């Protein structure tokens, strides 16, 4: 029987399927619900210093099966209020990862410190929200900021620190390496892609904020590419995020280099049963492919195997100019 | 996905309540809601008060967006997405409908549909004052027995509608109770119905953002009102510590209801 | 009757629908075919100094209706051979825009100069191919390189110079402004998104090059966001590219700020008839919306109109914190 | 979209030609081709020589990839996408099939399908030498009249297969001619058929990359072989200056055929 357990930078996960930040993440009961539905761990909504209402509606635009555009505007009850939600989820046994966002390294460090105080298993730094001026991605696009923020957080907390990076960059590897230099325990990639939708009858963007982030199946090939690029260039584990909806998606991310994955949009598309479904399907697929442990195939697509017995060096395309 | 449609008709139902009608193609069942976008302003959840091809919402003034909606004239463009959520189960033979204020907006189409398939409908409608009673004529037209209550006693019984519904539950046999209104009111109705041995269903409201079961804005205990609701069995609602007591503001912070 | 004519930086187009570079662009007869099928102008395959075979197959991976992944590897017959293809298209009356790629500013300038010698109506600089090391995007991610290359080209040619930028960037505006400073006549955005696809049975990427570029409907919200961001920040026209398949898509790009658009993947999805179909549908949609000329609604989504008679300043979301 | 399938059977048809069979679910018609990917190596176009549920390709050694394909044993994994392109029209009552070398690979399933719906099939098969004659038995099995030609005269008429087809066209009445082989050969066959007043169809090859009508690699005059072909009416082919004379190499550069 295949085994789904993974060790993510010291955090033991019963399976590699994490609830992505911002989905079912405001209430402790929802986090607990996702855990009980089979998630291997649940990541909180990104929490800031004080309560934020977020942008006015419309905050979400559906693209059907392809995914969503959203510009929530980082609504959150603030770090004062939020620990009771975490406690509620922990009381039900959930492995909780606390996500935080801020405006500078000090704020990130302070928030991470307070978040760690709730007993979360790890911290995720949201350095990648594509639609909040001066927060998240505005800092997360600059390797120096990423390194400084990570370092400041690292100095204050002892739990694993996962740095979530943006795909809206020329060089995801530079961001990941900066996080690693700063002391990150893991990288998660990706957050949403900067995107917009416009209504031609109204002649205006359909999200109140104008720009938003694209999530869901449409972005899977992009998230996969970020993981693919980052994996061989860092020595810390990578968590894959973006468009995961099937067990095959999960395994693609794992083979690209992900040790665990996060699932967001699929919760809206398929319901919270997505977690138990993914676990079952993943076990079945691993059985079919003769994979015993997830850990055995992390990054497997980077090793160019001899195919059909013919070593690749002899294959024509490695020879062509 | 969102459609931009034009308002086809505006009806002033009561001094504080306006119905807007518009053509919207997707099929809907009574109890479901749409996300209504006033371009340049907010997008808010609204139950469908008419569920045919020409759909409608019946809006009470609560704040700036509902006021803005009420100001719209026929021809105005609005964005609509949905319908979302679940619906009332139309099976009961004898149904008691208990509406507080704009709660009648979602109960009227449900009662209409039930009456059409042969249910006996009794409606207990409550409002602050007589002129604010919503859809009284509409309930009468579907053949319902109608009982009224107003806070000021200007029409019907003086006091809360729960007084009326309690005596109806005591005197008459029902197969189901449907209720929509302030949560303290619904809480009372549900408890009275339980005592009378009648299953009750309430339509509840929470802040909605995505309406897709994703953002958690509408979390209510283990539920997401946008997909698991808005209609819940009373037995699911009354055990929830937040029901009638707390809600979440748009930041996710828990505040008194 | 609505009018589709547009003026793109002095280049008169009979309609705003250009054939995107790399699609039907190797043979003069194909270019002519796209023109005769109704394109407002045709952009050549990106041409380099000498013949390149491109990467071995698989060079394309289909994602069904969402689009494609491709890593062609910039195959092209080289600037010596290519002018005869352009001549063949011009002989049939086509408005041809010549696309070039190179390894440095001198090479771009030289290629643009020779391309201009064929009598093309404009030059497009491909500074954005996401899967060719040392070419295109590797340079195009750096505003200084973009400016230098554009300036070098500008100095050698007098026809309009369109700079095609990459979406694989933190800041598309910086790239567009760099091009403008360098003397670009227009910006086109976007090229494909860096992406990959992995086969879990074979444990390897499905494109021979590994990384490729994502095109088609899946990327429309991203291309639209780039145009949306760039339009108010430059004073030269913008050409929208990415995922256009319907007249509504075209109008969304136009309202986001595009004066013309390019159509690529839709040619594979719908056939070359896509051009006449888009023209007809666009005229019908413009009629329905009361739009007389494309030029009248370029950037229209940026002007927040009074809606339903209520001026926006009074609307709640402009007031919320 | 691509499927990864396992080779179920390998048949050495002639010293230089091998058939691989594999299960591939999509329906295909005779004349269509697939893109066959040898993981770690190239992906190349191959006509389907078997179009049922168990599909097949029949591969002649041309260079390194075709050699690699031939080396595959049952169980080897290959990537398959398609089928792509158009098919032979199976209407003609009396059809003459003219195959040069591996051209029989695509003509055999077409002739089989035609024979199954009642066509009279005559096959003119050519090869360099007797042992290289492809699918002779298969044509006989479908009830076709078979005429052979080899360059060295080891079996059948000595010389090109066009000699055989020319005399068949002179002596027999056909409703259609189907041909596949070197373009100079097809050019001759098409011209002879035209003189005999018989419509001819040829299956042509060009470099394929996308197989989706996008990349232009397979441009042939105004056509894209991957979507407009590979089967063309002879009247479309012979006027093309490149037919039988030029092709494009993978860079797009025009080179002699
Ligand atoms: C499923 C559902 C169905 C509803 N059906 C109706 C109906 O048929 N008729 C009707 O008059 N009202 C209905 N409402 C309530 C209606 O959505 C609110 O009254 C409206 O959002 C108020 O907006 P405002 O800008 O006018 O008021 P504001 O001043 O913005 O807020 C007043 C109150 O409205 C609520 N509210 C504000 N924004 C939202 C939001 N995005 N989602 C939910 N509540 C919000 C909050 O409790 C707030 O305190 C429904 C609500 C829900 C959740
Ligand atoms: C629609 C179509 C159907 C075909 N059906 C068959 C068939 O049933 N049986 C068969 O044996 N062959 C068939 N071919 C030809 C076959 O694809 C080539 O022989 C094969 O690609 C050679 O590859 P290679 O690596 O062995 O040779 P290489 O050494 O790479 O090339 C030898 C020659 O093959 C051709 N070639 C190479 N790559 C490609 C490519 N990507 N697309 C097209 N041609 C290429 C070129 O003309 C080249 O000069 C078909 C080709 C097409 C276009
Ligand atoms: C509605 C919504 C809210 C989100 N909020 C957050 C957030 O608060 N913090 C964060 O790091 N990512 C947030 N994300 C990004 C997701 O965690 C995830 O990175 C992204 O959606 C891609 O994954 P998916 O395709 O599985 O949804 C949000 C995404 C969505 C759709
Ligand atoms: C097969 C293929 C080849 C391409 N080749 C080029 C190229 O040579 N030069 C270039 O600037 N863009 C090239 N592109 C990018 C397109 O021109 C276009 O920017 C991109 O595909 C997005 O548009 P679409 O979604 O309409 O396809 C290519 C795209 C595809 C799909
Ligand atoms: S409104 Fe977002 S989960 Fe219900
Ligand atoms: S192979 Fe790409 S167009 Fe035919």
CSV table of C-alpha atoms in Angstrom, one decimal, chain B:
chain,number,residue,atom,x,y,z
B,1,UNK,CA,-20.5,33.7,-14.8
B,2,UNK,CA,-21.8,37.2,-14.7
B,3,UNK,CA,-24.4,38.7,-17.0
B,4,UNK,CA,-25.1,42.3,-17.5
B,5,UNK,CA,-28.8,42.8,-17.7
B,6,UNK,CA,-31.1,45.8,-17.8
B,7,UNK,CA,-33.7,46.4,-15.2
B,8,UNK,CA,-37.1,45.9,-16.9
B,9,UNK,CA,-39.4,47.1,-14.1
B,10,UNK,CA,-39.3,48.8,-10.7
B,11,UNK,CA,-42.0,48.3,-8.2
B,12,UNK,CA,-42.2,50.2,-4.9
B,13,UNK,CA,-43.6,47.5,-2.7
B,14,UNK,CA,-43.5,49.4,0.6
B,15,UNK,CA,-42.0,52.7,1.6
B,16,UNK,CA,-38.7,50.9,2.4
B,17,UNK,CA,-38.8,48.1,-0.2
B,18,UNK,CA,-38.5,48.0,-3.9
B,19,UNK,CA,-38.7,45.2,-6.4
B,20,UNK,CA,-36.5,45.2,-9.5
B,21,UNK,CA,-37.4,42.8,-12.3
B,22,UNK,CA,-34.9,41.8,-15.0
B,23,UNK,CA,-34.6,39.0,-17.6
B,24,UNK,CA,-31.9,36.5,-16.5
B,25,UNK,CA,-31.7,33.2,-18.4
B,26,UNK,CA,-30.5,30.7,-15.8
B,27,UNK,CA,-33.0,28.5,-14.1
B,28,UNK,CA,-33.5,29.2,-10.4
B,29,UNK,CA,-35.5,27.6,-7.6
B,30,UNK,CA,-37.2,29.5,-4.7
B,31,UNK,CA,-34.7,30.1,-1.9
B,32,UNK,CA,-31.7,30.7,-4.1
B,33,UNK,CA,-30.0,34.0,-4.4
B,34,UNK,CA,-28.0,36.0,-6.8
B,35,UNK,CA,-25.0,38.3,-6.5
B,36,UNK,CA,-26.3,41.7,-7.7
B,37,UNK,CA,-23.7,44.1,-8.9
B,38,UNK,CA,-24.3,47.8,-9.2
B,39,UNK,CA,-21.5,48.9,-11.5
B,40,UNK,CA,-19.3,51.4,-9.8
B,41,UNK,CA,-20.8,50.3,-6.4
B,42,UNK,CA,-20.9,47.2,-4.4
B,43,UNK,CA,-22.1,43.7,-5.3
B,44,UNK,CA,-24.5,42.2,-2.7
B,45,UNK,CA,-26.4,39.0,-2.2
B,46,UNK,CA,-30.2,39.2,-2.9
B,47,UNK,CA,-32.7,36.4,-2.7
B,48,UNK,CA,-34.8,35.9,-5.8
B,49,UNK,CA,-38.3,37.1,-5.1
B,50,UNK,CA,-39.3,36.0,-8.6
B,51,UNK,CA,-37.7,32.9,-10.1
B,52,UNK,CA,-39.3,32.6,-13.6
B,53,UNK,CA,-37.5,33.8,-16.7
B,54,UNK,CA,-38.2,37.4,-15.7
B,55,UNK,CA,-36.5,37.3,-12.3
B,56,UNK,CA,-36.8,39.8,-9.5
B,57,UNK,CA,-35.2,40.9,-6.3
B,58,UNK,CA,-37.0,42.7,-3.5
B,59,UNK,CA,-34.7,45.1,-1.7
B,60,UNK,CA,-35.0,46.8,1.6
B,61,UNK,CA,-32.9,49.8,2.4
B,62,UNK,CA,-30.1,48.8,4.7
B,63,UNK,CA,-27.3,51.1,3.7
B,64,UNK,CA,-25.8,52.8,0.7
B,65,UNK,CA,-25.9,50.0,-1.8
B,66,UNK,CA,-29.4,48.9,-1.1
B,67,UNK,CA,-30.4,52.6,-1.4
B,68,UNK,CA,-28.5,52.8,-4.7
B,69,UNK,CA,-30.4,49.8,-6.0
B,70,UNK,CA,-33.7,51.3,-5.0
B,71,UNK,CA,-32.9,54.4,-7.1
B,72,UNK,CA,-32.4,52.4,-10.2
B,73,UNK,CA,-34.9,53.0,-13.0
B,74,UNK,CA,-36.0,50.6,-15.8
B,75,UNK,CA,-33.1,50.4,-18.3
B,76,UNK,CA,-30.4,50.6,-15.7
B,77,UNK,CA,-27.7,48.1,-16.2
B,78,UNK,CA,-26.9,45.7,-13.4
B,79,UNK,CA,-24.6,42.7,-13.1
B,80,UNK,CA,-26.1,39.4,-12.0
B,81,UNK,CA,-24.4,36.1,-11.2
B,82,UNK,CA,-25.9,33.0,-9.8
B,83,UNK,CA,-28.3,31.6,-8.8
B,84,UNK,CA,-26.4,30.3,-5.9
B,85,UNK,CA,-27.2,28.2,-2.8
B,86,UNK,CA,-29.9,25.7,-2.1
B,87,UNK,CA,-33.7,26.0,-2.2
B,88,UNK,CA,-36.8,25.2,-0.2
B,89,UNK,CA,-38.0,21.7,-0.5
B,90,UNK,CA,-41.4,22.1,-2.0
B,91,UNK,CA,-42.9,18.8,-0.7
B,92,UNK,CA,-44.9,19.7,2.4
B,93,UNK,CA,-48.7,19.5,2.1
B,94,UNK,CA,-49.4,22.1,4.7
B,95,UNK,CA,-46.8,24.8,5.1
B,96,UNK,CA,-46.6,27.7,7.5
B,97,UNK,CA,-44.6,30.6,6.2
B,98,UNK,CA,-43.3,33.0,8.9
B,99,UNK,CA,-41.8,36.2,7.5
B,100,UNK,CA,-40.2,39.1,9.3
B,101,UNK,CA,-39.7,42.3,7.3
B,102,UNK,CA,-38.0,41.6,3.9
B,103,UNK,CA,-38.0,37.9,4.7
B,104,UNK,CA,-41.2,37.7,2.7
B,105,UNK,CA,-39.0,38.4,-0.4
B,106,UNK,CA,-37.7,34.8,-0.5
B,107,UNK,CA,-40.7,33.1,1.1
B,108,UNK,CA,-43.2,34.4,-1.4
B,109,UNK,CA,-41.9,32.6,-4.5
B,110,UNK,CA,-41.4,29.4,-2.4
B,111,UNK,CA,-45.0,29.6,-1.1
B,112,UNK,CA,-46.2,30.3,-4.7
B,113,UNK,CA,-44.4,27.3,-6.0
B,114,UNK,CA,-45.7,25.1,-3.2
B,115,UNK,CA,-49.3,26.3,-3.7
B,116,UNK,CA,-49.0,25.6,-7.4
B,117,UNK,CA,-48.2,21.9,-6.7
B,118,UNK,CA,-51.1,21.7,-4.2
B,119,UNK,CA,-49.7,22.7,-0.8
B,120,UNK,CA,-51.9,24.6,1.6
B,121,UNK,CA,-50.1,27.7,2.5
B,122,UNK,CA,-50.5,29.7,5.7
B,123,UNK,CA,-48.5,32.9,5.9
B,124,UNK,CA,-47.7,34.9,9.1
B,125,UNK,CA,-46.3,38.2,7.9
B,126,UNK,CA,-44.7,40.7,10.3
B,127,UNK,CA,-43.5,44.3,9.9
B,128,UNK,CA,-42.8,47.4,11.9
B,129,UNK,CA,-45.9,49.0,10.7
B,130,UNK,CA,-48.8,48.3,8.3
B,131,UNK,CA,-47.4,50.0,5.3
B,132,UNK,CA,-44.3,47.9,5.6
B,133,UNK,CA,-46.1,44.6,5.3
B,134,UNK,CA,-44.5,42.9,2.2
B,135,UNK,CA,-46.3,40.8,-0.4
B,136,UNK,CA,-49.6,40.5,1.6
B,137,UNK,CA,-51.5,40.7,-1.6
B,138,UNK,CA,-49.2,38.2,-3.3
B,139,UNK,CA,-49.8,35.7,-0.6
B,140,UNK,CA,-53.6,36.2,-0.7
B,141,UNK,CA,-53.5,35.8,-4.5
B,142,UNK,CA,-51.8,32.4,-4.3
B,143,UNK,CA,-54.7,31.3,-2.0
B,144,UNK,CA,-52.8,31.4,1.2
B,145,UNK,CA,-54.4,32.0,4.6
B,146,UNK,CA,-52.7,35.2,5.7
B,147,UNK,CA,-52.2,36.4,9.3
B,148,UNK,CA,-50.6,39.7,10.0
B,149,UNK,CA,-48.6,41.3,12.9
B,150,UNK,CA,-47.1,44.8,13.2
B,151,UNK,CA,-44.9,46.2,15.9
B,152,UNK,CA,-47.2,49.2,16.2
B,153,UNK,CA,-50.4,47.3,15.8
B,154,UNK,CA,-51.5,49.5,12.9
B,155,UNK,CA,-52.6,46.3,11.0
B,156,UNK,CA,-53.1,42.8,12.4
B,157,UNK,CA,-51.9,41.7,15.8
B,158,UNK,CA,-49.7,44.1,17.7
B,159,UNK,CA,-46.2,42.8,18.5
B,160,UNK,CA,-43.9,40.4,16.9
B,161,UNK,CA,-44.9,37.9,14.2
B,162,UNK,CA,-43.8,35.1,16.5
B,163,UNK,CA,-47.0,35.7,18.5
B,164,UNK,CA,-49.1,34.9,15.5
B,165,UNK,CA,-47.0,32.0,14.4
B,166,UNK,CA,-47.0,30.5,17.9
B,167,UNK,CA,-50.8,30.5,18.0
B,168,UNK,CA,-51.0,29.1,14.5
B,169,UNK,CA,-48.7,26.3,15.5
B,170,UNK,CA,-50.8,25.6,18.5
B,171,UNK,CA,-54.1,25.5,16.6
B,172,UNK,CA,-53.2,24.0,13.2
B,173,UNK,CA,-51.4,21.0,11.9
B,174,UNK,CA,-48.5,21.8,9.6
B,175,UNK,CA,-46.0,19.6,7.8
B,176,UNK,CA,-43.3,22.3,7.6
B,177,UNK,CA,-42.5,25.8,8.7
B,178,UNK,CA,-40.5,28.1,6.5
B,179,UNK,CA,-39.1,31.2,8.0
B,180,UNK,CA,-36.9,34.2,7.0
B,181,UNK,CA,-36.3,37.3,9.0
B,182,UNK,CA,-34.1,38.5,11.9
B,183,UNK,CA,-32.3,35.6,13.4
B,184,UNK,CA,-33.7,36.1,16.9
B,185,UNK,CA,-37.2,35.8,15.3
B,186,UNK,CA,-36.2,32.7,13.3
B,187,UNK,CA,-34.7,31.2,16.4
B,188,UNK,CA,-38.0,31.6,18.2
B,189,UNK,CA,-40.0,30.2,15.3
B,190,UNK,CA,-37.8,27.2,14.9
B,191,UNK,CA,-38.0,26.4,18.7
B,192,UNK,CA,-41.9,26.8,18.6
B,193,UNK,CA,-42.1,24.5,15.6
B,194,UNK,CA,-39.9,21.9,17.3
B,195,UNK,CA,-42.2,22.0,20.3
B,196,UNK,CA,-45.1,21.4,17.9
B,197,UNK,CA,-43.2,18.6,16.3
B,198,UNK,CA,-43.0,20.4,12.9
B,199,UNK,CA,-39.8,20.5,11.0
B,200,UNK,CA,-38.7,24.1,10.3
B,201,UNK,CA,-36.4,25.6,7.7
B,202,UNK,CA,-34.8,29.1,7.9
B,203,UNK,CA,-33.1,31.2,5.3
B,204,UNK,CA,-30.1,33.0,6.9
B,205,UNK,CA,-27.9,35.8,5.8
B,206,UNK,CA,-24.1,36.2,6.2
B,207,UNK,CA,-21.6,38.5,4.5
B,208,UNK,CA,-21.1,37.1,1.0
B,209,UNK,CA,-18.1,37.8,-1.2
B,210,UNK,CA,-17.4,34.9,-3.5
B,211,UNK,CA,-20.7,33.1,-3.2
B,212,UNK,CA,-18.7,30.1,-4.4
B,213,UNK,CA,-17.8,28.3,-1.2
B,214,UNK,CA,-14.2,29.6,-1.3
B,215,UNK,CA,-13.5,32.8,0.6
B,216,UNK,CA,-15.0,31.8,3.9
B,217,UNK,CA,-16.7,35.2,4.4
B,218,UNK,CA,-20.1,33.5,4.9
B,219,UNK,CA,-18.8,30.9,7.4
B,220,UNK,CA,-21.5,29.9,9.9
B,221,UNK,CA,-20.4,27.2,12.2
B,222,UNK,CA,-19.3,24.3,10.0
B,223,UNK,CA,-21.3,25.7,7.1
B,224,UNK,CA,-20.9,28.1,4.3
B,225,UNK,CA,-24.1,29.9,3.8
B,226,UNK,CA,-23.4,30.5,0.1
B,227,UNK,CA,-23.3,26.8,-0.8
B,228,UNK,CA,-24.7,24.9,2.1
B,229,UNK,CA,-27.5,27.4,2.6
B,230,UNK,CA,-29.0,29.9,2.7
B,231,UNK,CA,-31.8,27.5,3.6
B,232,UNK,CA,-31.0,25.3,6.7
B,233,UNK,CA,-33.1,22.9,8.7
B,234,UNK,CA,-33.9,24.5,12.0
B,235,UNK,CA,-32.1,21.7,13.8
B,236,UNK,CA,-28.9,22.7,12.1
B,237,UNK,CA,-29.2,26.3,13.1
B,238,UNK,CA,-30.3,26.4,16.7
B,239,UNK,CA,-27.3,24.4,18.1
B,240,UNK,CA,-24.9,26.9,16.5
B,241,UNK,CA,-23.6,29.3,19.2
B,242,UNK,CA,-23.5,32.1,16.6
B,243,UNK,CA,-27.0,31.8,15.4
B,244,UNK,CA,-28.9,34.8,16.5
B,245,UNK,CA,-25.9,36.1,18.4
B,246,UNK,CA,-22.8,36.6,16.3
B,247,UNK,CA,-21.9,37.2,12.7
B,248,UNK,CA,-18.6,38.0,10.9
B,249,UNK,CA,-18.0,41.4,9.5
B,250,UNK,CA,-16.3,41.6,6.1
B,251,UNK,CA,-12.8,41.3,7.7
B,252,UNK,CA,-13.8,38.0,9.2
B,253,UNK,CA,-13.9,39.4,12.7
B,254,UNK,CA,-16.7,38.0,14.8
B,255,UNK,CA,-19.1,40.7,16.0
B,256,UNK,CA,-22.4,40.6,17.8
B,257,UNK,CA,-25.4,40.0,15.5
